[in-house]
Coordinates of C-alpha atoms in Angstrom, one line a residue:
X1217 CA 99.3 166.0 103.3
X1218 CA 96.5 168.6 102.9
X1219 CA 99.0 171.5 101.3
X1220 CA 96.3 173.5 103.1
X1221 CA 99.0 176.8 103.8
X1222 CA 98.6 180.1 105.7
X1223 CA 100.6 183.0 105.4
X1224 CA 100.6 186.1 108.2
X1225 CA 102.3 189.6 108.4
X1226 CA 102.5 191.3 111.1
X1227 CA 104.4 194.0 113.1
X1228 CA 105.9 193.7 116.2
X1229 CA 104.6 195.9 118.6
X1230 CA 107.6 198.2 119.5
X1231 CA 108.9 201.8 119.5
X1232 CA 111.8 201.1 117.7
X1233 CA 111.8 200.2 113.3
X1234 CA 109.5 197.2 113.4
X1235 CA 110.9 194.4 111.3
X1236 CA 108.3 192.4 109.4
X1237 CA 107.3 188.6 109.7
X1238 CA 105.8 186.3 107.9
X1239 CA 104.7 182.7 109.0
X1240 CA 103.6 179.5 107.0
X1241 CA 102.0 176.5 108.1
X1242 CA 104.6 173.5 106.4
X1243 CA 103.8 170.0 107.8
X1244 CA 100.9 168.5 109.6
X1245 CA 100.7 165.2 108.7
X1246 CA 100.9 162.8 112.0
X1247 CA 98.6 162.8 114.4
X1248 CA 101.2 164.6 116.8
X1249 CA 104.1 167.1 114.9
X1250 CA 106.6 168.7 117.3
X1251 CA 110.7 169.6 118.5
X1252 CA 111.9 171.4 115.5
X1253 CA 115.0 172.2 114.0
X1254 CA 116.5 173.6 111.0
X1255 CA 119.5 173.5 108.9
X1256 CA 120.5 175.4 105.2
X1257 CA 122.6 172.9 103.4
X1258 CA 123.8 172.9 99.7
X1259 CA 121.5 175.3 98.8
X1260 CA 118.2 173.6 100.8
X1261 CA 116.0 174.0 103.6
X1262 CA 116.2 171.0 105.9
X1263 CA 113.7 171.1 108.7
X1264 CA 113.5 168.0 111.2
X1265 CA 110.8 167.2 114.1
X1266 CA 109.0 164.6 115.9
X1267 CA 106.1 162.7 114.1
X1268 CA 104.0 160.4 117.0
X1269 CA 100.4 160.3 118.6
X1270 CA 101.1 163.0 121.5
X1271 CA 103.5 164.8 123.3
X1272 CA 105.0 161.7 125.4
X1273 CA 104.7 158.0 124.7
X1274 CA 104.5 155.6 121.5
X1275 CA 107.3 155.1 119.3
X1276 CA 108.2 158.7 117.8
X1277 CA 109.9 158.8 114.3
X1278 CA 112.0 161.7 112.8
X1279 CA 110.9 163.5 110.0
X1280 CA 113.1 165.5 107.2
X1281 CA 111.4 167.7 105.1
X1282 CA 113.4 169.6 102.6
X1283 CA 112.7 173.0 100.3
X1284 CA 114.7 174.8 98.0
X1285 CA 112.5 178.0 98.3
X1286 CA 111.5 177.5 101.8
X1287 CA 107.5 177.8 100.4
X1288 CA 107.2 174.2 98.9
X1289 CA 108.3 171.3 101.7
X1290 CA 108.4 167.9 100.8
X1291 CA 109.4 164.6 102.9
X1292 CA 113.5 163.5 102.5
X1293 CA 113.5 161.1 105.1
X1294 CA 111.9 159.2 107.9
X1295 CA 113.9 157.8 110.7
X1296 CA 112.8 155.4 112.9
X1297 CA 114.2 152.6 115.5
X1298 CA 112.1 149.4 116.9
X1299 CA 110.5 150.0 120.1
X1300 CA 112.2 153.6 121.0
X1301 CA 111.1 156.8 120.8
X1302 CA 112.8 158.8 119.0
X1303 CA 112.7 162.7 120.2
X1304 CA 113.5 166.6 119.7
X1305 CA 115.8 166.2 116.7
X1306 CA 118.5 168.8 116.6
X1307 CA 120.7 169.0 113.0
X1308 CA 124.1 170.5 111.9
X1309 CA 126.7 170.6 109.7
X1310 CA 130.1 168.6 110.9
X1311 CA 133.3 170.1 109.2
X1312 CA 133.4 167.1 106.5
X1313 CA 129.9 168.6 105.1
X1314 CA 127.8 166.6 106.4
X1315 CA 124.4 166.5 108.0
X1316 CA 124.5 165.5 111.5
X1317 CA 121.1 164.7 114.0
X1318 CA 121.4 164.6 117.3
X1319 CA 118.3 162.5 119.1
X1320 CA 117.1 161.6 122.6
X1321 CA 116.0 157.9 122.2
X1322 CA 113.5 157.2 124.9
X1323 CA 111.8 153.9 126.1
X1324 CA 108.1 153.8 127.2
X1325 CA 107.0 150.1 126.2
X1326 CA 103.5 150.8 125.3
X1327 CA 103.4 153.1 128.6
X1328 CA 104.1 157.4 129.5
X1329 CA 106.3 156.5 131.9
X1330 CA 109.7 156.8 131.3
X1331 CA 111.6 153.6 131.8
X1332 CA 115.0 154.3 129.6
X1333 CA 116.9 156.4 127.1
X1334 CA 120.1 157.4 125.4
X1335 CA 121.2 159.7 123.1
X1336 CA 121.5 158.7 119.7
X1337 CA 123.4 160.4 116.4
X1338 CA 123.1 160.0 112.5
X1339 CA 124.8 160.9 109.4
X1340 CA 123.5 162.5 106.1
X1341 CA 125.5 163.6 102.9
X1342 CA 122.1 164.8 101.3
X1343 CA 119.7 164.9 104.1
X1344 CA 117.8 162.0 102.6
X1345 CA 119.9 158.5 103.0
X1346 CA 120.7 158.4 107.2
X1347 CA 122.8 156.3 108.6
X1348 CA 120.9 154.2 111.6
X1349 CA 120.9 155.9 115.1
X1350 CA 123.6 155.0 117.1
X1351 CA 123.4 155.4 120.7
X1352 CA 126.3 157.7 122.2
X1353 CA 127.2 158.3 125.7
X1354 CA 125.6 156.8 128.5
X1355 CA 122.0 155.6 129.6
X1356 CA 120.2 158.4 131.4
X1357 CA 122.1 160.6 128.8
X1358 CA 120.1 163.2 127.5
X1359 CA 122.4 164.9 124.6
X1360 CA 120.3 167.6 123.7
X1361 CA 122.0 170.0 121.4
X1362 CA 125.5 170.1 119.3
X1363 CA 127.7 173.0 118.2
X1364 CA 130.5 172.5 115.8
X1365 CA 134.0 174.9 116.7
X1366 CA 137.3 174.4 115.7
X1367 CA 136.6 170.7 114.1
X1368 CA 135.5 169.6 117.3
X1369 CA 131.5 169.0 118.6
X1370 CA 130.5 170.7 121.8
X1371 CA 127.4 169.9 123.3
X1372 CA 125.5 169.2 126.9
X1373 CA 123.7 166.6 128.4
X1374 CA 121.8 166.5 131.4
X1375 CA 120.9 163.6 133.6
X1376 CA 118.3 162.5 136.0
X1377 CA 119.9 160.6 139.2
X1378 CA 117.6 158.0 138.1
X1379 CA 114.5 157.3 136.2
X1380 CA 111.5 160.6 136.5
X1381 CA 109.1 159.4 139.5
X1382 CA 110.8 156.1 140.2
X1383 CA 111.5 156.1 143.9
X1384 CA 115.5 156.2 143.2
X1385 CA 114.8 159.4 141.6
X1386 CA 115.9 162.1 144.0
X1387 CA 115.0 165.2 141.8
X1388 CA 118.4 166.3 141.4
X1389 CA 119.3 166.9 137.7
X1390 CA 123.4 166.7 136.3
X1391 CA 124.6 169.2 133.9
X1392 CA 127.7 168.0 131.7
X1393 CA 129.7 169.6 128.7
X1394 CA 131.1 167.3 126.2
X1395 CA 133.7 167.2 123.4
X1396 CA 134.0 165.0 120.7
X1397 CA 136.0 164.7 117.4
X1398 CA 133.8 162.7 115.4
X1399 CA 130.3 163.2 117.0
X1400 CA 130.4 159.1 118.3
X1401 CA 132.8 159.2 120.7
X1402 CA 132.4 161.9 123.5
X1403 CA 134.6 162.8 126.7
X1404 CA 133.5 164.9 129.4
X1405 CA 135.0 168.5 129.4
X1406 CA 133.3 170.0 132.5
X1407 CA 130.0 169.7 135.0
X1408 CA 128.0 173.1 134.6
X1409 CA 126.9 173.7 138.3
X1410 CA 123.7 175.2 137.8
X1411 CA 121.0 174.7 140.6
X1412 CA 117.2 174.0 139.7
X1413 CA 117.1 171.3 137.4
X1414 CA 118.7 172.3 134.5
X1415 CA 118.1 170.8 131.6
X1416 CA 118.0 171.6 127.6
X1417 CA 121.1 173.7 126.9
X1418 CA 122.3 175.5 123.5
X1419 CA 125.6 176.4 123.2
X1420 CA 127.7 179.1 120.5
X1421 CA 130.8 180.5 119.8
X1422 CA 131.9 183.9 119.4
X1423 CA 134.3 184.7 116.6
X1424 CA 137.5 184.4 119.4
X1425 CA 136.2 181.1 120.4
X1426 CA 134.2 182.3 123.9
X1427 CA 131.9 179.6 124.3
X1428 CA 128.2 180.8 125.2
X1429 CA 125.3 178.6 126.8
X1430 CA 121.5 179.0 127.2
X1431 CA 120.3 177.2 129.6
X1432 CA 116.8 175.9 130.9
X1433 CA 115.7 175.5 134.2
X1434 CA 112.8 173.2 135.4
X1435 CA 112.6 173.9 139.2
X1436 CA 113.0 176.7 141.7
X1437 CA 113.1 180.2 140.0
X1438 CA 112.7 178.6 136.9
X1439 CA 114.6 181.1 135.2
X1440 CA 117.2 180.3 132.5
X1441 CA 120.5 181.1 132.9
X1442 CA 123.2 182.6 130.4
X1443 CA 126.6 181.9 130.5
X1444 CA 130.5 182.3 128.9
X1445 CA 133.6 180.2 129.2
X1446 CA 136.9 181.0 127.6
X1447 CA 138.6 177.7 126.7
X1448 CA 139.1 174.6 128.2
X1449 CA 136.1 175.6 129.1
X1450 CA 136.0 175.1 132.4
X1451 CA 135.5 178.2 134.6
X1452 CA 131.7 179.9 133.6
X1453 CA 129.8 182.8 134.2
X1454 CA 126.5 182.8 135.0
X1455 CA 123.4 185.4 134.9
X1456 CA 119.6 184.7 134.8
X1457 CA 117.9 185.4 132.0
X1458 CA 115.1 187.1 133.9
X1459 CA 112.4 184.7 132.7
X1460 CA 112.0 180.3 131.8
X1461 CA 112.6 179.4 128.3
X1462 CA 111.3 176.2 127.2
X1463 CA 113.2 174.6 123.8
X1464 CA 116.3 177.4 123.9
X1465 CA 118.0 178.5 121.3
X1466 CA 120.1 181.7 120.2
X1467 CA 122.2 182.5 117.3
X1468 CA 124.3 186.1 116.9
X1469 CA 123.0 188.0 114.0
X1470 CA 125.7 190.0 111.5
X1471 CA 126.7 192.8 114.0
X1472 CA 127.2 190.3 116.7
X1473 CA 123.7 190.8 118.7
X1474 CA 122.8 188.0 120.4
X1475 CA 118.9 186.5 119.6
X1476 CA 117.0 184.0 121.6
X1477 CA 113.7 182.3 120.7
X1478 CA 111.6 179.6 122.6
X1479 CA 109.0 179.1 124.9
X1480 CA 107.8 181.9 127.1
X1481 CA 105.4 181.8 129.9
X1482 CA 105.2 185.7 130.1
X1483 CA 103.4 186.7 127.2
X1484 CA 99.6 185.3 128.0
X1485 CA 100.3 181.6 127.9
X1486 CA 103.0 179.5 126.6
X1487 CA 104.1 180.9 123.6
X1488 CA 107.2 181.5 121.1
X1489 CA 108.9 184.4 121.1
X1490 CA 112.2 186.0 119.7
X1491 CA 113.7 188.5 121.2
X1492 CA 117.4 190.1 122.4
X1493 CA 119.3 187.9 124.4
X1494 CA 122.1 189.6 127.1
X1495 CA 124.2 188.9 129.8
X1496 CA 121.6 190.3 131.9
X1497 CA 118.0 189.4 130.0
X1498 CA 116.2 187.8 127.6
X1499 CA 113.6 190.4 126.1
X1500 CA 111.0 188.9 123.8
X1501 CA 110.2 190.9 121.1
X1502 CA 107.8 189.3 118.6
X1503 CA 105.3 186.7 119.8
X1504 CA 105.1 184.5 116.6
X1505 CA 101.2 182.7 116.2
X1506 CA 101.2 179.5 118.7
X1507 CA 99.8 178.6 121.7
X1508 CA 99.1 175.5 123.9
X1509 CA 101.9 173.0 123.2
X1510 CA 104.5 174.7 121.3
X1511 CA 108.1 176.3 121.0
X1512 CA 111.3 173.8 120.2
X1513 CA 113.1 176.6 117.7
X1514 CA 115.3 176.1 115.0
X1515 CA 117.1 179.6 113.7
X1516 CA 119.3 179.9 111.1
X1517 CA 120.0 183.6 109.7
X1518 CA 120.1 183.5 106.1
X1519 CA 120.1 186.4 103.2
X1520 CA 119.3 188.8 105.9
X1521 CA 116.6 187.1 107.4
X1522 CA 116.1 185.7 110.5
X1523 CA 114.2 182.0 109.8
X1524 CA 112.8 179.9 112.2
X1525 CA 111.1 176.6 112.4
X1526 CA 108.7 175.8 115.2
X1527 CA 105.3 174.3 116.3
X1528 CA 102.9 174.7 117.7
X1529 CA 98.9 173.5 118.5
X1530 CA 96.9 177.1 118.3
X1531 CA 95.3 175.9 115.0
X1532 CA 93.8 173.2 116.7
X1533 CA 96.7 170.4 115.9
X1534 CA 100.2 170.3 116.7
X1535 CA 101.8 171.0 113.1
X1536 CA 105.4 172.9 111.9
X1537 CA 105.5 176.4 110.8
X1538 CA 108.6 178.4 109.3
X1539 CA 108.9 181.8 110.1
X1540 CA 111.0 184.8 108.4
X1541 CA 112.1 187.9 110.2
X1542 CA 113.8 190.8 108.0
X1543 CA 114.6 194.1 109.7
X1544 CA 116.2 195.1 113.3
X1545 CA 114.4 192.4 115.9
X1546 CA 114.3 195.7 119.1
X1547 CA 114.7 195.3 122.7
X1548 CA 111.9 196.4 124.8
X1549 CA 112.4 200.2 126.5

């Protein structure tokens, strides 16, 4: 790859301190780069994404790029599987220090249309020997995101009642939390009765084991919704967010304020923001460089920094980008 590399600072435009950011361009090299997320691991950067032609169809693979300083990336891995497409690659650490990467696997046969998929999972002690995907839960399964608490994984899938625009599709979309011990074999802990189509789904803990979820939505309002569950998890709480999110994520930063990034519709155009995250709204704060097809956020806070991983296509070509926010990220007055 052309190490061709850019690096911005700017302010966000606030009353409160402004915290600084700083942004750099880290991988472009398929035609199509997109669906980040990122991991710190033994002392490295792990970033993961997409590599295909475009947005939907063709075989997608899954790229690991890795860095010690977070400046210099360089390719660990490349996962692929005959005749699926492998998409939006999520990564954590399981309780026996490991790498784990959670992936939709999706089946177009030469086509866009969507005629198949299933989750799929794989295993890294060093981020760069994988074990092969292995499909998990059902077909129609959509596993998008997975939280280690407690040795166990949480995470939620959603679920079409049948294939996107085949005539047995009724447009009603199925919301389920999951458990699992091992990350292979799930069981169903809940169905999250949200209306609208809901969709991709983060969830975190707080340090007394309230489970938190961040939630898009894909019809109606189209607003995301926030929610908490004490365990088993069972009976939630729900709030809109006051806006959509596309590719949501949220982590809680050292005094226990929650942060959201992803895609935002509000701030001229699709774009990725970061901003406060409460029971009552999500308030972007800093609009990082993107536009056009972008967002899917990994955060990871790290030495006092806030890090992201993104992409985005406002240079002309969907590519990744790491970002690095130091100082107090303010809500809007």
């Amino acid at each position: 790859m052309k190490r061709a590399l850019f690096l911005a600072f700017f302010a966000a435009t606030a009353l409160a301190a402004q915290p600084e950011v700083s942004v750099r361009k880290i991988w472009d090299a398929a035609p199509h780069n997109a669906f980040t997320d990122l991991a710190r691991f033994h002392d490295e950067w792990f970033c993961v994404f997409r590599e295909a032609d475009a947005h939907v169809g063709g075989d997608g693979k899954i790229r690991v790029i890795s860095s010690r300083d977070g400046e210099r990336w360089e390719s660990a891995a490349r996962i692929t599987e005959e005749g699926i497409d492998l998409r939006d690659p999520k990564i954590c650490i399981t309780p026996d220090d490991r790498l784990m990467l959670t992936l939709g696997g999706s089946i177009y046969r030469g086509t866009t249309q969507l005629q198949g998929r299933q989750p799929r999972v794989a295993f890294s002690k060093d981020g760069r020997e994988w074990t092969a995907p292995r499909r998990v839960l059902d077909e129609g399964d959509w596993l998008w995101r997975v939280t280690w608490h407690g040795g166990e994984a949480f995470g939620v899938s959603y679920k079409t009642s049948a294939p996107e625009g085949t005539l047995a599709d009724t447009g009603e979309w199925a919301l389920t939390l999951y458990r699992s011990r091992d990350g292979i074999t799930w069981e169903s802990v809940a169905p999250l009765a949200i209306p609208g189509r809901p969709n991709e789904t983060t969830l975190r803990f707080q340090p007394d084991g309230e489970m938190l979820a961040l939630v898009r939505r894909e019809s109606g309002d189209k607003q995301g919704w926030f929610g908490r569950a004490r365990t088993p998890y069972r009976d939630w709480k729900w709030h809109p967010i006051g806006r959509g999110i596309g590719g949501p994520n949220f982590l809680a930063d050292p005094s226990g304020a929650l942060i959201a990034a992803g895609r935002d519709y509000l701030s001229g155009g699709a774009r990725t923001v970061v901003g406060p995250l409460t029971d009552a709204a999500w308030q972007p704060a800093i609009t990082l460089p993107s536009g056009g097809d972008n967002s899917y956020p990994g955060m990871v806070w790290h030495d006092g920094e806030l890090w992201l991983s993104y992409y985005s296509s406002h240079e002309g070509k969907s590519a990744i980008y790491v970002a690095r926010v130091r100082g107090v990220i303010p809500a809007k007055p």
